[in-house]
Coordinates of C-alpha atoms in Angstrom, one line a residue:
M1339 CA -22.1 12.7 -40.3
A1340 CA -23.6 11.2 -37.2
Y1341 CA -21.3 10.4 -34.3
A1342 CA -21.8 7.9 -31.6
R1343 CA -23.0 9.6 -28.3
L1344 CA -20.2 9.7 -25.8
A1345 CA -20.4 10.6 -22.2
P1346 CA -17.6 12.8 -20.8
G1347 CA -14.4 10.7 -20.4
E1348 CA -15.6 8.0 -23.0
H1349 CA -14.1 7.2 -26.3
S1350 CA -15.5 5.6 -29.5
E1351 CA -14.3 2.3 -30.9
I1352 CA -10.7 2.4 -31.9
E1353 CA -10.2 1.8 -35.6
A1354 CA -6.8 0.7 -37.0
V1355 CA -5.9 1.2 -40.7
P1356 CA -2.7 0.0 -42.5
Y1357 CA -0.5 2.8 -43.8
R1358 CA 2.8 3.2 -45.8
R1359 CA 5.0 6.0 -47.0
D1360 CA 4.8 7.3 -50.6
E1361 CA 7.6 8.6 -52.8
N1362 CA 7.5 11.9 -50.9
N1363 CA 7.8 10.2 -47.6
K1364 CA 4.3 11.1 -46.6
R1365 CA 2.0 8.7 -44.8
V1366 CA -0.8 7.3 -47.1
K1367 CA -3.2 4.4 -46.7
A1368 CA -1.9 1.1 -47.9
A1369 CA -3.9 -0.8 -50.5
N1370 CA -3.6 -4.0 -48.4
V1371 CA -2.0 -5.3 -45.2
R1372 CA 1.0 -6.6 -47.1
Q1373 CA 2.0 -3.1 -48.2
A1374 CA 1.7 -1.7 -44.7
T1375 CA 4.9 -0.3 -43.1
M1376 CA 2.9 1.1 -40.2
W1377 CA -0.6 1.3 -38.7
R1378 CA -2.8 4.3 -37.8
A1379 CA -5.2 3.9 -34.9
R1380 CA -7.8 6.5 -34.2
C1381 CA -10.9 7.2 -32.0
K1382 CA -13.1 10.0 -30.9
Y1383 CA -12.7 11.1 -27.3
R1384 CA -15.0 13.4 -25.3
S1385 CA -13.1 15.2 -22.5
L1386 CA -14.6 15.9 -19.1
D1387 CA -15.6 19.4 -20.2
G1388 CA -17.6 18.0 -23.1
V1389 CA -15.2 18.8 -26.0
R1390 CA -14.9 16.1 -28.7
E1391 CA -11.5 15.5 -30.3
D1392 CA -9.6 13.0 -32.4
V1393 CA -7.0 10.8 -30.8
T1394 CA -4.6 9.4 -33.4
R1395 CA -1.4 7.4 -33.0
Y1396 CA 0.9 5.6 -35.4
A1397 CA 3.0 2.5 -34.7
R1398 CA 4.8 -0.3 -36.6
T1399 CA 2.1 -2.9 -35.7
K1400 CA -1.7 -2.8 -35.3
Q1401 CA -1.6 -3.9 -31.7
A1402 CA 1.0 -1.2 -30.8
A1403 CA -1.0 1.5 -32.5
V1404 CA -4.2 0.6 -30.7
Q1405 CA -2.4 0.4 -27.4
A1406 CA -0.9 3.8 -28.0
V1407 CA -4.3 5.3 -28.5
R1408 CA -5.6 3.6 -25.3
E1409 CA -2.7 5.1 -23.4
A1410 CA -3.3 8.5 -24.9
V1411 CA -6.9 8.4 -23.9
A1412 CA -6.0 7.4 -20.4
D1413 CA -3.5 10.2 -20.2
K1414 CA -6.2 12.7 -21.3
R1415 CA -8.7 11.4 -18.8
H1416 CA -6.3 11.5 -15.8
A1417 CA -4.8 14.9 -16.9
S1418 CA -8.3 16.5 -16.8
A1419 CA -9.2 14.7 -13.5
G1420 CA -6.3 16.2 -11.6
S1421 CA -3.1 18.0 -12.0
G1422 CA -1.5 17.7 -8.6
D1423 CA 2.1 16.5 -8.0
D1424 CA 0.8 13.1 -6.9
S1425 CA -1.6 12.6 -9.9
L1426 CA -0.8 9.6 -12.1
K1427 CA -1.4 8.6 -15.6
P1428 CA -0.2 5.7 -17.8
S1429 CA 2.6 7.9 -19.2
T1430 CA 3.9 8.9 -15.8
P1431 CA 7.5 7.7 -15.4
F1432 CA 7.6 4.6 -13.2
I1433 CA 10.3 6.3 -11.0
Q1434 CA 8.0 9.2 -10.3
A1435 CA 5.1 6.9 -9.5
G1436 CA 7.4 5.0 -7.1
R1437 CA 8.2 8.2 -5.2
V1438 CA 4.5 9.0 -4.9
W1439 CA 4.0 5.5 -3.4
L1440 CA 6.8 5.9 -0.9
K1441 CA 5.3 9.2 0.2
Q1442 CA 1.9 7.5 0.5
I1443 CA 3.1 4.6 2.7
E1444 CA 4.8 7.1 5.1
R1445 CA 1.4 8.4 6.1
P1446 CA 0.2 7.3 9.6
E1447 CA -2.9 5.5 8.2
A1448 CA -0.6 3.2 6.1
G1449 CA 0.5 1.6 9.4
K1450 CA 4.0 0.8 8.3
S1451 CA 6.8 0.4 10.9
A1452 CA 10.0 2.5 10.6
K1453 CA 11.9 -0.7 9.8
T1454 CA 9.5 -1.7 7.0
L1455 CA 9.7 1.8 5.5
E1456 CA 13.5 1.7 5.6
A1457 CA 13.5 -1.7 3.8
Y1458 CA 11.1 -0.5 1.1
R1459 CA 13.0 2.8 0.5
G1460 CA 16.3 0.8 0.4
A1461 CA 15.0 -1.7 -2.2
F1462 CA 13.6 1.1 -4.3
A1463 CA 16.9 3.0 -4.3
R1464 CA 19.1 0.0 -4.8
Y1465 CA 17.2 -1.9 -7.5
I1466 CA 14.9 0.5 -9.3
D1467 CA 16.1 4.1 -9.0
T1468 CA 19.6 3.3 -10.0
D1469 CA 21.8 3.1 -13.1
G1470 CA 21.3 -0.2 -15.0
C1471 CA 17.7 -0.8 -14.0
H1472 CA 15.6 -1.1 -17.2
L1473 CA 12.5 0.1 -15.5
R1474 CA 14.1 3.5 -14.7
G1475 CA 13.3 4.9 -18.1
L1476 CA 9.9 3.4 -18.6
T1477 CA 6.4 4.7 -18.0
L1478 CA 3.9 3.1 -15.6
A1479 CA 2.1 1.4 -18.6
Q1480 CA 5.4 0.1 -20.0
A1481 CA 6.7 -1.2 -16.7
N1482 CA 3.4 -3.0 -16.1
D1483 CA 4.7 -6.0 -18.0
V1484 CA 5.2 -9.5 -16.4
Q1485 CA 8.2 -10.4 -18.5
R1486 CA 10.0 -7.1 -17.7
L1487 CA 9.3 -7.5 -14.0
L1488 CA 10.4 -11.1 -13.9
A1489 CA 13.7 -10.2 -15.6
L1490 CA 14.4 -7.6 -12.9
L1491 CA 13.3 -9.9 -10.1
Q1492 CA 15.3 -12.8 -11.3
R1493 CA 18.5 -10.7 -11.7
V1494 CA 18.1 -9.4 -8.1
A1495 CA 17.4 -12.8 -6.7
D1496 CA 20.5 -14.3 -8.4
E1497 CA 22.8 -11.4 -7.4
H1498 CA 21.4 -10.5 -4.0
G1499 CA 19.4 -13.4 -2.8
S1500 CA 15.7 -14.5 -2.7
G1501 CA 14.9 -12.3 0.2
A1502 CA 16.0 -9.2 -1.7
A1503 CA 13.8 -10.2 -4.6
K1504 CA 10.8 -10.8 -2.3
T1505 CA 11.1 -7.3 -0.9
L1506 CA 11.5 -5.8 -4.3
R1507 CA 8.4 -7.6 -5.6
T1508 CA 6.5 -6.1 -2.7
V1509 CA 7.7 -2.6 -3.7
L1510 CA 6.8 -3.2 -7.4
S1511 CA 3.4 -4.6 -6.5
G1512 CA 2.8 -1.6 -4.2
V1513 CA 3.5 1.0 -6.9
L1514 CA 1.5 -0.8 -9.6
G1515 CA -1.3 -1.6 -7.1
M1516 CA -1.6 2.1 -6.3
A1517 CA -1.9 2.9 -10.0
L1518 CA -4.5 0.1 -10.4
R1519 CA -6.6 1.5 -7.5
R1520 CA -6.6 4.9 -9.1
G1521 CA -7.8 3.5 -12.4
V1522 CA -4.6 4.3 -14.2
L1523 CA -3.7 0.6 -15.0
P1524 CA -6.0 -2.3 -15.8
V1525 CA -4.0 -4.9 -13.9
N1526 CA -1.1 -5.3 -11.5
A1527 CA 1.5 -7.3 -13.4
A1528 CA 3.6 -7.8 -10.3
L1529 CA 1.0 -10.1 -8.8
Q1530 CA 1.4 -12.4 -11.7
T1531 CA 5.2 -12.9 -11.4
G1532 CA 4.9 -15.4 -8.5
A1533 CA 7.8 -16.0 -6.1
V1534 CA 11.3 -15.7 -7.6
K1535 CA 14.1 -17.7 -6.1
A1536 CA 17.9 -17.4 -6.6
I1537 CA 19.5 -19.9 -9.0
N1538 CA 22.1 -20.7 -6.3
P1539 CA 20.4 -20.2 -2.9
R1540 CA 22.8 -19.1 -0.2
A1541 CA 23.6 -21.6 2.5
S1542 CA 22.3 -20.6 5.9
A1543 CA 22.8 -22.2 9.3
R1544 CA 19.4 -20.8 10.4
D1545 CA 16.3 -23.0 10.4
I1546 CA 13.2 -20.8 10.4
R1547 CA 11.0 -23.9 10.5
R1548 CA 12.0 -25.3 13.9
S1549 CA 10.9 -24.4 17.3
L1550 CA 12.8 -24.8 20.6
T1551 CA 12.2 -27.8 22.8
S1552 CA 11.4 -27.2 26.5
D1553 CA 15.0 -27.9 27.4
E1554 CA 16.3 -25.6 24.6
R1555 CA 14.1 -22.8 25.7
I1556 CA 15.5 -23.0 29.2
Q1557 CA 19.0 -23.4 27.8
A1558 CA 18.6 -20.1 25.9
M1559 CA 17.4 -18.2 28.9
E1560 CA 20.2 -19.7 31.1
A1561 CA 22.8 -18.6 28.5
A1562 CA 21.5 -15.1 28.6
D1563 CA 21.5 -15.1 32.5
A1564 CA 25.1 -16.4 32.5
L1565 CA 26.2 -13.4 30.4
A1566 CA 24.3 -11.1 32.7
A1567 CA 25.9 -12.6 35.8
Q1568 CA 29.5 -12.1 34.6
E1569 CA 31.6 -9.5 36.2
W1570 CA 32.0 -6.9 33.5
A1571 CA 34.6 -4.1 33.8
D1572 CA 32.4 -1.7 32.0
P1573 CA 29.0 -1.0 33.9
R1574 CA 27.4 -0.5 30.5
S1575 CA 28.2 -4.0 29.4
A1576 CA 26.6 -5.4 32.6
R1577 CA 23.5 -3.3 32.0
K1578 CA 23.4 -4.4 28.4
W1579 CA 23.4 -8.2 29.2
E1580 CA 21.0 -7.8 32.1
T1581 CA 18.6 -6.0 29.7
V1582 CA 19.1 -8.6 26.9
A1583 CA 18.5 -11.5 29.4
D1584 CA 15.2 -10.0 30.5
L1585 CA 14.1 -9.3 27.0
I1586 CA 14.9 -12.9 25.9
A1587 CA 12.8 -14.2 28.8
F1588 CA 10.0 -11.9 27.6
L1589 CA 10.2 -13.3 24.1
A1590 CA 10.2 -16.9 25.5
G1591 CA 7.2 -16.2 27.8
T1592 CA 5.0 -14.2 25.4
G1593 CA 5.9 -15.0 21.7
V1594 CA 5.9 -11.3 20.8
R1595 CA 8.0 -10.0 17.9
I1596 CA 11.4 -8.7 19.0
S1597 CA 10.4 -5.2 17.6
E1598 CA 7.3 -5.2 19.9
A1599 CA 9.4 -6.2 22.9
R1600 CA 12.0 -3.5 22.1
L1601 CA 9.4 -0.8 22.2
L1602 CA 7.4 -2.0 25.2
R1603 CA 6.7 0.8 27.8
W1604 CA 6.1 0.4 31.5
E1605 CA 2.7 2.2 31.3
H1606 CA 1.6 -0.8 29.2
V1607 CA 2.5 -3.4 31.9
S1608 CA 0.5 -4.1 35.0
L1609 CA 2.8 -5.5 37.6
S1610 CA -0.1 -6.4 39.8
D1611 CA -1.8 -9.0 37.5
G1612 CA 0.6 -9.4 34.6
A1613 CA -1.6 -7.7 32.0
I1614 CA 0.4 -6.4 29.1
E1615 CA -0.6 -4.2 26.1
I1616 CA 1.4 -4.9 23.0
H1617 CA 1.4 -2.0 20.5
G1618 CA 2.4 -3.7 17.3
T1619 CA 2.5 -2.1 13.9
K1620 CA 2.1 -4.9 11.4
T1621 CA -1.7 -5.3 11.4
L1622 CA -4.6 -4.0 13.5
S1623 CA -4.6 -7.4 15.3
S1624 CA -1.0 -6.8 16.4
V1625 CA -2.3 -4.3 18.9
R1626 CA -3.5 -6.7 21.6
G1627 CA -3.5 -7.6 25.3
L1628 CA -1.5 -10.5 26.8
T1629 CA -0.9 -11.9 30.3
A1630 CA 2.6 -12.7 31.5
P1631 CA 3.1 -16.1 33.0
G1632 CA 3.9 -16.1 36.7
W1633 CA 7.6 -16.7 36.3
L1634 CA 7.9 -13.9 33.8
L1635 CA 5.9 -11.5 35.9
E1636 CA 8.3 -12.0 38.9
R1637 CA 11.2 -11.2 36.5
L1638 CA 9.5 -8.0 35.4
R1639 CA 8.9 -7.0 39.0
R1640 CA 12.5 -7.5 39.8
R1641 CA 13.5 -5.4 36.8
A1642 CA 11.1 -2.6 37.9
S1643 CA 12.4 -2.6 41.4
V1644 CA 16.0 -1.9 40.1
G1645 CA 15.3 0.4 37.2
G1646 CA 12.0 2.0 38.0
T1647 CA 8.8 2.0 35.9
E1648 CA 9.3 5.1 33.7
G1649 CA 9.5 4.9 29.9
M1650 CA 10.9 1.8 28.1
V1651 CA 10.9 -1.6 29.8
F1652 CA 14.0 -2.5 27.9
P1653 CA 15.8 0.9 27.2
A1654 CA 19.1 1.4 25.5
P1655 CA 21.6 0.0 28.1
S1656 CA 24.4 2.6 27.3
L1657 CA 22.0 5.4 28.5
Q1658 CA 21.0 3.8 31.8
G1659 CA 22.5 4.4 35.1
P1660 CA 23.3 7.3 37.5
D1661 CA 25.3 9.3 34.9
S1662 CA 22.3 9.7 32.5
T1663 CA 19.3 11.9 32.7
V1664 CA 16.0 10.3 33.4
E1665 CA 14.7 11.2 30.0
L1666 CA 17.5 9.6 28.1
A1667 CA 17.7 6.6 30.5
S1668 CA 14.1 5.7 30.2
H1669 CA 12.7 6.8 26.9
V1670 CA 15.3 5.6 24.3
P1671 CA 14.8 2.0 23.0
M1672 CA 17.6 -0.3 22.2
D1673 CA 19.0 -0.1 18.7
S1674 CA 17.4 -2.9 16.7
S1675 CA 20.6 -3.9 14.8
N1676 CA 22.7 -4.1 18.0
L1677 CA 19.9 -6.0 19.7
Q1678 CA 19.9 -8.7 17.0
K1679 CA 23.7 -9.1 17.4
W1680 CA 23.4 -9.5 21.1
V1681 CA 20.6 -12.1 20.8
R1682 CA 22.7 -13.9 18.2
K1683 CA 25.6 -14.1 20.8
V1684 CA 23.2 -15.6 23.4
L1685 CA 21.9 -18.2 21.1
N1686 CA 25.3 -19.2 19.9
N1687 CA 26.5 -19.5 23.5
A1688 CA 23.5 -21.7 24.2
G1689 CA 24.5 -24.1 21.4
L1690 CA 21.6 -23.0 19.2
P1691 CA 23.3 -21.5 16.1
W1692 CA 20.3 -22.4 14.0
A1693 CA 17.8 -20.4 16.1
T1694 CA 16.8 -16.7 15.7
S1695 CA 14.9 -14.2 17.8
H1696 CA 11.8 -15.3 15.8
T1697 CA 12.3 -18.9 17.0
F1698 CA 10.9 -17.9 20.4
R1699 CA 7.7 -16.8 18.7
R1700 CA 7.3 -20.2 16.9
T1701 CA 8.1 -21.9 20.2
V1702 CA 5.3 -20.2 22.1
A1703 CA 2.9 -21.1 19.3
T1704 CA 4.0 -24.7 19.4
I1705 CA 3.7 -24.9 23.2
L1706 CA 0.2 -23.6 23.1
H1707 CA -0.8 -25.9 20.2
E1708 CA 0.5 -29.0 22.0
S1709 CA -1.5 -27.9 25.1
N1710 CA -4.6 -28.0 22.9
A1711 CA -5.2 -24.2 22.9
P1712 CA -7.7 -23.2 20.2
L1713 CA -6.1 -22.0 17.0
V1714 CA -7.9 -18.6 17.2
R1715 CA -6.5 -18.0 20.7
I1716 CA -3.0 -18.8 19.5
A1717 CA -3.4 -16.3 16.7
D1718 CA -4.6 -13.7 19.3
Q1719 CA -1.5 -14.3 21.4
L1720 CA 0.8 -13.8 18.4
G1721 CA -1.2 -10.9 16.9
H1722 CA -2.2 -12.5 13.6
A1723 CA -5.2 -11.1 11.8
N1724 CA -5.8 -14.5 10.1
P1725 CA -5.5 -17.7 12.1
A1726 CA -4.7 -19.5 8.9
M1727 CA -1.4 -17.7 8.9
T1728 CA -0.7 -19.1 12.4
A1729 CA -1.5 -22.6 11.3
R1730 CA 0.5 -22.4 8.0
V1731 CA 3.6 -20.7 9.2
Y1732 CA 4.0 -21.2 12.9
L1733 CA 2.7 -24.6 13.7
G1734 CA 4.8 -27.6 12.8
R1735 CA 3.2 -30.5 10.9
D1736 CA 3.9 -34.2 11.6
L1737 CA 2.9 -36.0 8.5
R1738 CA 4.9 -39.1 9.0
G1739 CA 4.6 -39.4 12.8
N1740 CA 2.5 -41.8 14.9
K1741 CA -1.2 -41.2 14.5
A1742 CA -2.4 -43.6 17.3
E1743 CA -4.4 -40.9 19.0
L1744 CA -6.3 -40.3 15.7
A1745 CA -6.9 -43.9 15.1
A1746 CA -8.6 -44.2 18.5
L1747 CA -11.1 -41.7 17.3
L1748 CA -12.1 -43.6 14.2

């Protein structure tokens, strides 16, 4: 009998035949589809070493039998291609694939910040690798199903909020996307789920769409300076609020991310001309050069004259001062969680409970936009790889406002 020529790793057309069980409970061909209680799917497969073999699977439906053969062929192909601990195939448990992905994104070339890695590891542990998650017992091929993913995402959104569901969707898409790039899966089903929102969104006093007015920006910096000017019994509290006040001024004068300001080092600041190197981690464009405005440069010079120019510009305040070693005092950044709490106190004191540390970033973008700075230059200031991101997220729209200046051009 002549067989179709198959290259290594290829399989023949998958044929499906209806089957039933006879009086001895043996599988036999059914006379017609109506008598079928199961289906047999089969194909010829040529392994990478040239050996031909039959691949046969049974299932209750024709579609399930054919899919089972496809998965078996894929397993054979990937099993022969590599047998390392990180090798994947369609039958790899989803949990195992997730752990491979987490290891992958921890590599330096992945460019993930410590905070991002912590968020992804937390979402994986809380919502996937936990009792009650229906993906936990599934393979990669089985988990790659839009309806299954949507069910999980919707439950997490309703129970833990839309933000938690968004982070989880990123994790799911990362795991399935890795399998797609390796040729293990044909599609990434997580990309087809769309955004999932909570049925009852949590009320929040924060408004991430607003930017500060000029008066509000000054108000926030004055509130920070007022805390720094108080007579604190504990010297560490005084140092803390002085550091926070300078950092808030830095956010207001540059529009950098709070994580970028927290990790700024003196060797990246030129006190002579105000040139600053920002070493961000989100994208390649987040590594950029900025220039401090004159008022901010004077503030940085005053800070340097008091604390020196070694290590962090905004070090952990509890480790500063004459009691600490130079190494501890200058090279330990502020704790990110504590810093957010301190910024929150400043904004509340300023009468701006709706604002966040990110509001300063949006404010800088708005100021530059209203001053007719080119969109590309604003994106450069913020460290965005795509200026469209700057326009879509950071610049406010005025659809219903006065358009007299546009009418004059027409």
